[in-house]
Coordinates of C-alpha atoms in Angstrom, one line a residue:
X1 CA -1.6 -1.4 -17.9
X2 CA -0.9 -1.8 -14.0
X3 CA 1.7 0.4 -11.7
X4 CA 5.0 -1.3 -11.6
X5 CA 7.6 -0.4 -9.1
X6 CA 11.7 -1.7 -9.6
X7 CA 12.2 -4.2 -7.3
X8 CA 13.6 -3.4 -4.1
X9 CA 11.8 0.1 -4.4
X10 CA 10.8 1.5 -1.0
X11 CA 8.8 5.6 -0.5
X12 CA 9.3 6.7 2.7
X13 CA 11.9 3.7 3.9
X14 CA 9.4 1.5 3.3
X15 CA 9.1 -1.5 0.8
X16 CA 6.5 -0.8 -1.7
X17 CA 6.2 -4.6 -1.6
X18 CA 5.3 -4.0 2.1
X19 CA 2.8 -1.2 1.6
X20 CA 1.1 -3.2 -0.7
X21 CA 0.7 -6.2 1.9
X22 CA -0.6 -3.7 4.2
X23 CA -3.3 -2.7 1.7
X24 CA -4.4 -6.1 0.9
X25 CA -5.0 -6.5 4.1
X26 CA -7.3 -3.6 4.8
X27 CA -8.9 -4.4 1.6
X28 CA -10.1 -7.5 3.2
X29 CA -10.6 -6.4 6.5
X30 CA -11.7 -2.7 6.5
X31 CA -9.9 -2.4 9.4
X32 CA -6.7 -0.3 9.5
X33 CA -5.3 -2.4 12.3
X34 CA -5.1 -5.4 10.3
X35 CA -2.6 -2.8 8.3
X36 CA -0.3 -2.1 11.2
X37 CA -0.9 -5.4 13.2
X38 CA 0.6 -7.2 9.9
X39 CA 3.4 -9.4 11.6
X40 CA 4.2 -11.3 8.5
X41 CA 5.6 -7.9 7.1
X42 CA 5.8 -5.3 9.9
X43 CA 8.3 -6.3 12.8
X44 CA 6.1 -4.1 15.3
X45 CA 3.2 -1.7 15.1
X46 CA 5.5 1.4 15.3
X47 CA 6.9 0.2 11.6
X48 CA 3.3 -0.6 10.8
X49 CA 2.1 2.8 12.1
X50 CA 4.8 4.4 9.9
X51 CA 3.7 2.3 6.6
X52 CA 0.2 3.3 6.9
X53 CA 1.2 6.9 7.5
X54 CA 2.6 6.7 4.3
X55 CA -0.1 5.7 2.3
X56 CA -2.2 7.9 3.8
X57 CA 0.1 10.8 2.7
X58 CA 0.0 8.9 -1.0
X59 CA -3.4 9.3 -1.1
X60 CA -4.2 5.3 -1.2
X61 CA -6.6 6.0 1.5
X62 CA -9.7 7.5 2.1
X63 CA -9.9 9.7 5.4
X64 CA -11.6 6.8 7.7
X65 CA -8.7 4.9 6.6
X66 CA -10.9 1.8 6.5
X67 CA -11.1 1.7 2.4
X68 CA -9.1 2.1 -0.5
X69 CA -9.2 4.6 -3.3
X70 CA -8.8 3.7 -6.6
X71 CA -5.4 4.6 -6.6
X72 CA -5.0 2.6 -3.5
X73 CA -6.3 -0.9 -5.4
X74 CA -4.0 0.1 -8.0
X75 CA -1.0 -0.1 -5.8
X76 CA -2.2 -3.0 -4.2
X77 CA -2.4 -4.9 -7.7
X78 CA 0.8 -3.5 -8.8
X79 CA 4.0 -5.6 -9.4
X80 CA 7.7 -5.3 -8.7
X81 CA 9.7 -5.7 -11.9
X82 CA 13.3 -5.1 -12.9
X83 CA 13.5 -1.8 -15.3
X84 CA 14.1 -1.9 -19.0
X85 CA 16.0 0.5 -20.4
X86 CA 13.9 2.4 -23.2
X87 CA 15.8 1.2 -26.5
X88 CA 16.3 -2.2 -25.1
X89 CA 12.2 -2.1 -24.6
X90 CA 11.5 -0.7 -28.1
X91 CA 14.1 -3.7 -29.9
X92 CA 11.6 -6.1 -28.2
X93 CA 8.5 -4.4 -29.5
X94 CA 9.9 -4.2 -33.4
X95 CA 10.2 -7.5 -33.3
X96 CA 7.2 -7.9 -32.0
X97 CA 5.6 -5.9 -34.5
X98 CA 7.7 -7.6 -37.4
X99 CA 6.4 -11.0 -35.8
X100 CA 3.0 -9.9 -37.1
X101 CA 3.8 -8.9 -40.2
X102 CA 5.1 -12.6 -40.6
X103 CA 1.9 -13.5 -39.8
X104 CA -0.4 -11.5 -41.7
X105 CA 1.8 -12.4 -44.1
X106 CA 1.1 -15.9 -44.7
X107 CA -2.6 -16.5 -47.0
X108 CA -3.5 -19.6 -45.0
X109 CA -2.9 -18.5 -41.3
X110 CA -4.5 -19.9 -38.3
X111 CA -5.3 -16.1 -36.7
X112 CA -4.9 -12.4 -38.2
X113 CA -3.2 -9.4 -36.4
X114 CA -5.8 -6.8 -37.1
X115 CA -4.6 -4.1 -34.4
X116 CA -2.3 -3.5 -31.8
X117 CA -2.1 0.0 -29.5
X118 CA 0.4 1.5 -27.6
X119 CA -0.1 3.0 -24.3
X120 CA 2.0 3.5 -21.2
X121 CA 5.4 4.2 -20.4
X122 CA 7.1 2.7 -23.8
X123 CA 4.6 5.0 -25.6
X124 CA 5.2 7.9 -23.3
X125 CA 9.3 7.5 -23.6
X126 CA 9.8 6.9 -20.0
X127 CA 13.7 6.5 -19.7
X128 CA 13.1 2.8 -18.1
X129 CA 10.1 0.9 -18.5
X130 CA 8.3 -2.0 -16.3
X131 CA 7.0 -3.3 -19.2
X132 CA 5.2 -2.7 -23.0
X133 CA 1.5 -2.3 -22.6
X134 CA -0.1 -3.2 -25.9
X135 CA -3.8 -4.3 -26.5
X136 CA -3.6 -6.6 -29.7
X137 CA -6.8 -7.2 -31.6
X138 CA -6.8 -10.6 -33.0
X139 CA -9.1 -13.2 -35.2
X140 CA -9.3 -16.3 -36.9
X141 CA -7.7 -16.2 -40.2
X142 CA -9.6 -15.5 -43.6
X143 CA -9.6 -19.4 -44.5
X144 CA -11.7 -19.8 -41.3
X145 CA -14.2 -17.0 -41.3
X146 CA -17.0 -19.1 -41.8
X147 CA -15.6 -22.3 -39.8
X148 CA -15.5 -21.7 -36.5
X149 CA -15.5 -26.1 -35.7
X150 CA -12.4 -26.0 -38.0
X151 CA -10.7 -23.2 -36.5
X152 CA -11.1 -24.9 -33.0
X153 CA -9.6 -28.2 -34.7
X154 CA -6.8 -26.7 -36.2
X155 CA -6.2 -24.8 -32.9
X156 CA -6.1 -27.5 -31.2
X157 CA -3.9 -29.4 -33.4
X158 CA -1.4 -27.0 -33.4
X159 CA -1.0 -26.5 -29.4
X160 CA -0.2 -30.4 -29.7
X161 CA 3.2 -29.6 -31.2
X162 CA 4.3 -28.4 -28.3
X163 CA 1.9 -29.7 -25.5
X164 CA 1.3 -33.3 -26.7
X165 CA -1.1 -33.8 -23.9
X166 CA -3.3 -30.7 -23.7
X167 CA -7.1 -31.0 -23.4
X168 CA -9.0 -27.9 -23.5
X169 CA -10.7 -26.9 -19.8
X170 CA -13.2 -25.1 -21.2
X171 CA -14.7 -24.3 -24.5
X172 CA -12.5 -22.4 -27.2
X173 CA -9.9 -22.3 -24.4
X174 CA -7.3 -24.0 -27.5
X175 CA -8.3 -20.7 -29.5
X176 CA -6.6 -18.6 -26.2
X177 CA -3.9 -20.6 -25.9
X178 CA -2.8 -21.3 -29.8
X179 CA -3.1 -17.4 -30.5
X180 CA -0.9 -16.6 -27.2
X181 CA 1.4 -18.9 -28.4
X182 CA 1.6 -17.6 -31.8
X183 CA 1.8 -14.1 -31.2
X184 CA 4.1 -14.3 -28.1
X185 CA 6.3 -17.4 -28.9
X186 CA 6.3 -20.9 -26.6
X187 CA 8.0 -18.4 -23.5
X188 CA 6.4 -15.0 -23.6
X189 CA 9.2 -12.3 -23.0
X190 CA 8.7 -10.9 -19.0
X191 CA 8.6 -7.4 -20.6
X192 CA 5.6 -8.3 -22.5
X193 CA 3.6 -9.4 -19.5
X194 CA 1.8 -6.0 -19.9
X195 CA 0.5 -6.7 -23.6
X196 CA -3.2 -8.5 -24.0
X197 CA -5.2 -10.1 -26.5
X198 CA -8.9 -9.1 -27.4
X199 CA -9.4 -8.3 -23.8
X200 CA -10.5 -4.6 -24.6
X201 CA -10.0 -2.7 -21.6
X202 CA -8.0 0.1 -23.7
X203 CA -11.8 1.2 -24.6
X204 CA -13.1 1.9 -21.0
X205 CA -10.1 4.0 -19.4
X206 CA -9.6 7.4 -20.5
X207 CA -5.6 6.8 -21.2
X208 CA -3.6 8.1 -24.3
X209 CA -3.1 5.5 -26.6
X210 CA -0.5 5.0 -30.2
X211 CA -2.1 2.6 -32.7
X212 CA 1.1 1.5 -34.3
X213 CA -0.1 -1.4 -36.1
X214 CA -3.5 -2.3 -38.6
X215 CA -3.1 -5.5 -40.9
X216 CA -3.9 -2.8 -43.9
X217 CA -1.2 -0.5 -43.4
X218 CA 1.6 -2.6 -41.5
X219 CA 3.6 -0.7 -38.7
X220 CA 3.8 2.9 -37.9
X221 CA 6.0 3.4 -35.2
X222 CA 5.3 7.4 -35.6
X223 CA 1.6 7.1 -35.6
X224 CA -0.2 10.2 -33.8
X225 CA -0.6 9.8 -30.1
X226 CA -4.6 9.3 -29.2
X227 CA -6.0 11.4 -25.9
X228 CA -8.1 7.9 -25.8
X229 CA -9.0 5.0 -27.6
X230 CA -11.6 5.3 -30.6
X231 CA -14.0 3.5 -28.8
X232 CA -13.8 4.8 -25.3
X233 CA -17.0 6.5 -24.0
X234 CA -16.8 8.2 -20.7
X235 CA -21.1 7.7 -20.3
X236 CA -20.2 4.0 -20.0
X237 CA -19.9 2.5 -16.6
X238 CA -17.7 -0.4 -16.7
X239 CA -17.3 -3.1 -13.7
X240 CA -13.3 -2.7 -13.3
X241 CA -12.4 -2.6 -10.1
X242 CA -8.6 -1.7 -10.6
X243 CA -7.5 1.3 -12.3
X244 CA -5.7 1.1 -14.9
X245 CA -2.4 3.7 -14.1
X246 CA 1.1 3.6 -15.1
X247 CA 2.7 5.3 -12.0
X248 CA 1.8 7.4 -8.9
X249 CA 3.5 10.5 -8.4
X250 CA 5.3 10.7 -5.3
X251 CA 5.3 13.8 -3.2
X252 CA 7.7 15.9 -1.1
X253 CA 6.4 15.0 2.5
X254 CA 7.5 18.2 4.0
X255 CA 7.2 18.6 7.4
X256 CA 5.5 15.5 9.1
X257 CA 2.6 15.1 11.5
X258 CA 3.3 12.9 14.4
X259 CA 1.3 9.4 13.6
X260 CA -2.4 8.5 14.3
X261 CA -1.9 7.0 18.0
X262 CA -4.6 4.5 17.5
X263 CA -2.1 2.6 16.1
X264 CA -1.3 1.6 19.9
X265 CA -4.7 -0.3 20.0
X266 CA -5.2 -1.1 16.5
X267 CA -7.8 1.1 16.2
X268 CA -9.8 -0.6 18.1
X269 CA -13.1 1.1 19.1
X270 CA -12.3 1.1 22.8
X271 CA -8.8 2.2 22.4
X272 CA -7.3 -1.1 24.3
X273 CA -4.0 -1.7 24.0
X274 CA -2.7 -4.9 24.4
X275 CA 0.9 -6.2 24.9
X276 CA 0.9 -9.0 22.7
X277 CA -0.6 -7.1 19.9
X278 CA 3.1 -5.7 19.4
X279 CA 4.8 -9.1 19.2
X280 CA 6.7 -11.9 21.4
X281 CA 8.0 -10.8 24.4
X282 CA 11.2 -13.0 23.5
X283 CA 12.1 -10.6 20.7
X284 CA 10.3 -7.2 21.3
X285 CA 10.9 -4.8 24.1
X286 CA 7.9 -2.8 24.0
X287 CA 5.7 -6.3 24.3
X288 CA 8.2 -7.2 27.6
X289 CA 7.9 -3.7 29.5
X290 CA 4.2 -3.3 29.6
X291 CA 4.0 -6.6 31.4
X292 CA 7.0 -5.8 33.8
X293 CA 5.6 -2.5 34.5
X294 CA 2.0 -3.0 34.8
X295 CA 2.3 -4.3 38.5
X296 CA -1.5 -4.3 39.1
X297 CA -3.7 -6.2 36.3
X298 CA -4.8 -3.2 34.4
X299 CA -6.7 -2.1 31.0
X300 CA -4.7 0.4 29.2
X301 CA -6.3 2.2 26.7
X302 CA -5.7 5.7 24.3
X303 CA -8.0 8.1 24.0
X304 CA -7.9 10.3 20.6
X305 CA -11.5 11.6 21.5
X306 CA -13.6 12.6 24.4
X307 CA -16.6 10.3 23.9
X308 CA -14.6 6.9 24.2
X309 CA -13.6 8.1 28.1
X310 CA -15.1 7.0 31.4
X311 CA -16.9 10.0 32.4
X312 CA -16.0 9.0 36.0
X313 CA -12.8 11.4 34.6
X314 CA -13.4 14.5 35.5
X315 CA -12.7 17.2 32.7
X316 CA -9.6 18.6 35.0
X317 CA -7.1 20.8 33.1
X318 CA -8.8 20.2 29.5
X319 CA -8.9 16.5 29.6
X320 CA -11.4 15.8 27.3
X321 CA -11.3 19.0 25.4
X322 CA -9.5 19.3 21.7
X323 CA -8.4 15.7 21.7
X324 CA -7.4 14.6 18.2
X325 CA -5.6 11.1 16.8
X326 CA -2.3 13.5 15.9
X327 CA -2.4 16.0 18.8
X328 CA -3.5 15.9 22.1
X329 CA -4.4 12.2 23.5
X330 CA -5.3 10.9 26.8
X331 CA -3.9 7.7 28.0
X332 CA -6.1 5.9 30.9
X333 CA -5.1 2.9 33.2
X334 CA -8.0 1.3 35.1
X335 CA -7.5 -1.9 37.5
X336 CA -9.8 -4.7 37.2
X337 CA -10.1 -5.1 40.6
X338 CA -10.6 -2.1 41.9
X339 CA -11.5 1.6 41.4
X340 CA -8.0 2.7 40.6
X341 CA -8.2 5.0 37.9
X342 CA -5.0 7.1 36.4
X343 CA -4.6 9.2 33.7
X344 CA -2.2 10.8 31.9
X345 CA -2.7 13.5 29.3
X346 CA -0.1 13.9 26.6
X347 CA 0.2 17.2 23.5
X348 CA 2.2 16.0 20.7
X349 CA 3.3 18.7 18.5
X350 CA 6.2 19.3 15.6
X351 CA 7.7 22.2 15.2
X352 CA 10.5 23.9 12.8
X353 CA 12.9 25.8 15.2
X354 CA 16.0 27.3 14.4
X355 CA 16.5 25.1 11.2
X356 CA 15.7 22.0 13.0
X357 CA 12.7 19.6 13.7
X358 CA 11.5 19.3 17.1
X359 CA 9.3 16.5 17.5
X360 CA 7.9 17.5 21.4
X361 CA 5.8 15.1 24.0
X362 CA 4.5 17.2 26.5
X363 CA 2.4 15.5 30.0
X364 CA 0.5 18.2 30.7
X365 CA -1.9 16.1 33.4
X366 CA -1.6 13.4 35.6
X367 CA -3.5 11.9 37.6
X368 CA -5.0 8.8 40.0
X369 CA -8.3 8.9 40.7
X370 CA -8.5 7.2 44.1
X371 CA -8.2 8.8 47.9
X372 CA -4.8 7.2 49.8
X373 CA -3.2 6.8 46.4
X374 CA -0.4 8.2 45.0
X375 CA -0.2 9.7 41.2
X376 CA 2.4 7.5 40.3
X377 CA -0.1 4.6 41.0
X378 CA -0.1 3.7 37.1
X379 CA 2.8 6.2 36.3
X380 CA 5.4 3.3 34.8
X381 CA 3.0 1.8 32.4
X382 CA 1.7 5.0 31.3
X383 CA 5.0 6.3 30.7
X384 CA 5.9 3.0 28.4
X385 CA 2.8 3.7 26.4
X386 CA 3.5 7.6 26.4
X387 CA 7.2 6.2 25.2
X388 CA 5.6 4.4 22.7
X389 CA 4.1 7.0 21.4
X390 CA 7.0 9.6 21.1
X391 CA 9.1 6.8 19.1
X392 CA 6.3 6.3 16.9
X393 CA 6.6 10.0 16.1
X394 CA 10.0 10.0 15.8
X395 CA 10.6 7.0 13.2
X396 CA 8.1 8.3 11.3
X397 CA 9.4 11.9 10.8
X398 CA 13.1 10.4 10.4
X399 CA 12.2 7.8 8.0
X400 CA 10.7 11.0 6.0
X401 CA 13.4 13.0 6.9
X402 CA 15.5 11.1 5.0
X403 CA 13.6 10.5 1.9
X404 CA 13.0 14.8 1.7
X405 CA 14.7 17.6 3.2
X406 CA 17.2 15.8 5.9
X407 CA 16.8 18.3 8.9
X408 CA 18.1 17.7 11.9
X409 CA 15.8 15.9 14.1
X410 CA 15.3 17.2 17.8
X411 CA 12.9 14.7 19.9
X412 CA 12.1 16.5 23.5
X413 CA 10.0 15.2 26.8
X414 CA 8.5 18.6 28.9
X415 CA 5.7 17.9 31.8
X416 CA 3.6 20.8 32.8
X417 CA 4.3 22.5 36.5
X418 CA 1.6 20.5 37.9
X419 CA 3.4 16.6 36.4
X420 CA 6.2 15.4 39.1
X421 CA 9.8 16.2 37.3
X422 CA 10.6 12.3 37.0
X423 CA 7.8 11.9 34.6
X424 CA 10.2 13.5 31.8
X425 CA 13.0 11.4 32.1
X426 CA 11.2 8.4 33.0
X427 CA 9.1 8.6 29.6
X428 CA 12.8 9.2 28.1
X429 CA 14.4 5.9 29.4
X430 CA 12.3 3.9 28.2
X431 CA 11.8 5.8 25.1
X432 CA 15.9 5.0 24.3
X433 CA 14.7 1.1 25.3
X434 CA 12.3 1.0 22.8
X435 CA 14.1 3.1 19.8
X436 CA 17.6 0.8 20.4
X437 CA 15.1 -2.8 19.7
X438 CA 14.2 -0.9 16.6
X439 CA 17.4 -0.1 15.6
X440 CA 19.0 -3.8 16.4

């Protein structure tokens, strides 16, 4: 039994096919920035940033974001399939079942259909199903009991019919594929892809189960629903790796929480951030105005703590006190050639007012740390980045906007007494550049 999702299905405006990319990828990696740096799947790392936001909030996550909790490999193993409709599902699994009475049926048959459970969403009566999760028991038939060189024979005699050429890769591999065969047919149904043979992981989950068939009794379609198989044990540790779930439950997001900025760097230790990490500068804005604006060579970086800064900052105004990956950040701009050092600090803060979201980037510092210099030294590619930042914030909430309560979205720009009035509408400008490549 695995998670299965309709196709086309998206949580949050975002393809579940997507999220799963993304989760493959930290799986490997342990690195959320191979998450939002996906290219393949995420167009830059603002749709990135959003898509990991929204596993977090699933709960596929742990909190370092560098792993994936159990329900986050089962996601990441799940599959997109066309629903079923329940009756149509249940047609296919009575003639299933009747398909093994015909077996059992006959005195000298190649395999016998000892037991088959139910579990899942057919079991459950889900409206539309992904697929019928049975675990069939199988054997060899009575006349082979004691033959096991016979069986194999026969087995292999029989796949001939309909694979002329088959040689076995491995040893009893003809048993596998004549018993498939015979219980499923020459083309297994894709609504069946959920049913196994004599694989027995039904016996290590704790998940309810319907035995609805045994070779003495024949079918029983009412048959008492189990809170686990017979033979599951919960002192036994077993060696799967994915969960076994039918479906995740997916919350109301309420209110959001502007993103985790390290998403700028790719949470990166230093908090670099990098113009090409966000795409070709042909086809993405924000990867074309850091260049154009950065007019010395510069390292840009975003602070989420105090310990990754230079402490050639000074702690003026705060700046390196209650800095946190979803409030208050500090954005630095050093040139390699020189001592020019700027700063810009930045609160980020979402706020229900009068009925209405207000998703509010405030510059309450800035700064260039150099005599004979002006502040706006590094002001235009700390703006972009600051920009960056506040679109982030916004796709996000309006992306969950959407999929919950649908208030209307306010996004706002204030600067502190002490930040030169341009900043606002500077950060603003290039804010609407940004949101209107998204968009196109």
């Amino acid at each position: 039994m695995s998670i299965t999702f309709p196709r086309k299905f998206a949580i949050g405006g975002v393809p579940v096919t997507n999220i799963k990319e993304g989760l493959k990828s930290l799986c490997r990696t342990s690195d959320p920035g191979s998450f939002v740096g996906l290219r393949s799947v995420f167009p830059t790392l603002i749709h990135g940033s959003h898509a990991l936001e929204i596993a977090s909030l699933l709960g596929l996550l742990d909190d370092e974001r560098s792993e994936l909790t159990s329900t986050g490999r089962a996601v990441a193993h799940s599959r997109s399939v066309v629903k079923t409709e329940l009756t149509k599902a249940r047609a296919v699994l009575d003639q299933l079942l009747e398909r093994f009475e015909a077996i059992n049926g006959e005195s000298d048959r190649l395999i016998s259909i000892n037991r088959v459970y139910l579990y899942g969403s057919v079991m459950r009566g889900d409206p539309l199903v992904g697929d019928i999760d049975l675990e069939i028991e199988a054997s060899r038939g009575p006349a082979y009991a004691n033959d096991l060189q016979g069986y194999l024979r026969d087995c292999l005699s029989f796949v001939r019919r309909f694979a002329p050429n088959y040689v076995p890769p491995v040893y009893m591999a003809e048993s596998d594929k004549a018993m498939d065969h015979l219980v499923f047919g020459q083309r297994r149904a894709p609504i069946l892809k959920g049913a196994v043979i004599n694989v027995r992981n039904l016996s290590t989950i704790p998940a309810p189960c319907q035995l609805i068939y045994t070779i003495q009794n024949g079918i029983d379609r009412n048959a008492p629903i189990l809170t686990t198989h017979p033979d599951y044990d919960p002192a036994i540790e077993t060696s799967h790796e994915i969960p076994r779930l039918a479906s995740i439950e997916v919350p109301n997001f309420g209110i959001p929480e502007p993103v985790d900025a390290r998403f700028l760097s790719k949470f990166h230790r230093s908090g670099r951030v990098l113009a090409h990490d966000f795409g070709s500068p042909t086809s993405n804005l924000l990867a074309w105005l850091l260049p154009v604006h950065e007019r010395q060579s510069s390292t840009l970086k975003v602070h989420v703590s105090s310990e990754t800064l230079d402490p050639a900052f000074p702690k003026r105004g705060g700046l390196t006190d209650d800095l946190s990956p979803k409030g208050t950040i500090v954005l630095t701009a050093e040139a390699h050639r020189s001592e020019l050092r700027s700063f810009m600090k930045l609160e980020r803060t979402v706020n229900m007012i009068d009925g209405a979201l207000t998703l509010d980037l405030k510059v309450c510092d800035l700064a260039t740390l150099q005599r004979r210099r002006t502040d706006e030294a590094h002001t235009n590619s700390l703006a972009v980045v600051a920009a960056a930042i506040h679109v982030a914030d916004r796709f996000h909430a309006v992306a969950l906007n959407k999929a919950g309560d649908n208030y209307p979205i306010e996004a706002t720009v204030t600067t502190a007494s002490s930040v030169p009035d341009a900043i606002g509408p500077l950060i603003q400008q290039f804010g609407s550049k940004i949101s209107g490549s998204l968009d196109s």
